[in-house]
Coordinates of C-alpha atoms in Angstrom, one line a residue:
X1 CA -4.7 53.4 -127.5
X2 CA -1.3 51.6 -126.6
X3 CA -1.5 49.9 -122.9
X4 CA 0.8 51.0 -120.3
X5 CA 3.0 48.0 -118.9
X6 CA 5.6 48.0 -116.1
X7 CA 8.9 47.8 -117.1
X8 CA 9.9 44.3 -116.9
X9 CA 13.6 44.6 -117.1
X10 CA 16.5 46.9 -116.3
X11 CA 16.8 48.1 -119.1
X12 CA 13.4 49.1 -119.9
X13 CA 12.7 50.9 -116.7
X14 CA 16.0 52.7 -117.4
X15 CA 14.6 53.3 -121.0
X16 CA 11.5 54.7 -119.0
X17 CA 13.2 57.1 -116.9
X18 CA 15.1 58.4 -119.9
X19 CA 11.8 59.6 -121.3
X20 CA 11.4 62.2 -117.8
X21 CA 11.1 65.2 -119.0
X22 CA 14.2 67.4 -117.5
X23 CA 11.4 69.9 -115.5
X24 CA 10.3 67.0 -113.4
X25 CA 13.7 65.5 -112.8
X26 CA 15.2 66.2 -109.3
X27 CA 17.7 68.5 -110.4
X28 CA 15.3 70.9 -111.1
X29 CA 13.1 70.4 -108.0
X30 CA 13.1 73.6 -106.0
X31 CA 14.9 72.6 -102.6
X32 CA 12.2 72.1 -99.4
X33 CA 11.7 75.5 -97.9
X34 CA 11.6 73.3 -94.2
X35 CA 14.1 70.3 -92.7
X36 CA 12.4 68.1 -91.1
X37 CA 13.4 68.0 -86.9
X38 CA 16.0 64.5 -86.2
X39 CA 13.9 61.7 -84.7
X40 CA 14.5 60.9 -80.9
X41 CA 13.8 58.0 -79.8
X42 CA 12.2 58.0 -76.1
X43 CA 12.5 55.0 -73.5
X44 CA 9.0 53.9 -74.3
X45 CA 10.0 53.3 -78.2
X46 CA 13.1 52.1 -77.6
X47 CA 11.1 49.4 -75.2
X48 CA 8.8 48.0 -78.1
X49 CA 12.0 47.2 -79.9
X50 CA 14.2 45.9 -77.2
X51 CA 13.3 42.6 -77.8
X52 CA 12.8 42.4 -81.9
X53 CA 16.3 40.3 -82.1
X54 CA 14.6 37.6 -80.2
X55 CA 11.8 37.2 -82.7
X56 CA 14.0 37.7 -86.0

């Protein structure tokens, strides 16, 4: 039995994705049935961030 390895380079992981079969590849994913709401952001979220410049 062969062991599977990550793809190391590029060009291997590119190899790797070649080998998707074309009924799991995202043109052929049927479309979500639901869009997700936009996110708000309230006061008190906008408050825990306020100050993140300061400790960056």
């Amino acid at each position: 039995m062969n062991a599977v390895t990550e793809p190391e380079t590029l060009s291997e992981l590119i190899a790797d994705c070649a080998l998707i079969p074309a009924t799991l590849q995202a043109e052929s994913l049927p479309l979500p049935r639901v869009t997700a709401k936009p996110w708000l952001v309230d006061e008190a979220c906008h408050a825990q961030v306020a100050e993140l410049d300061a400790y960056v």
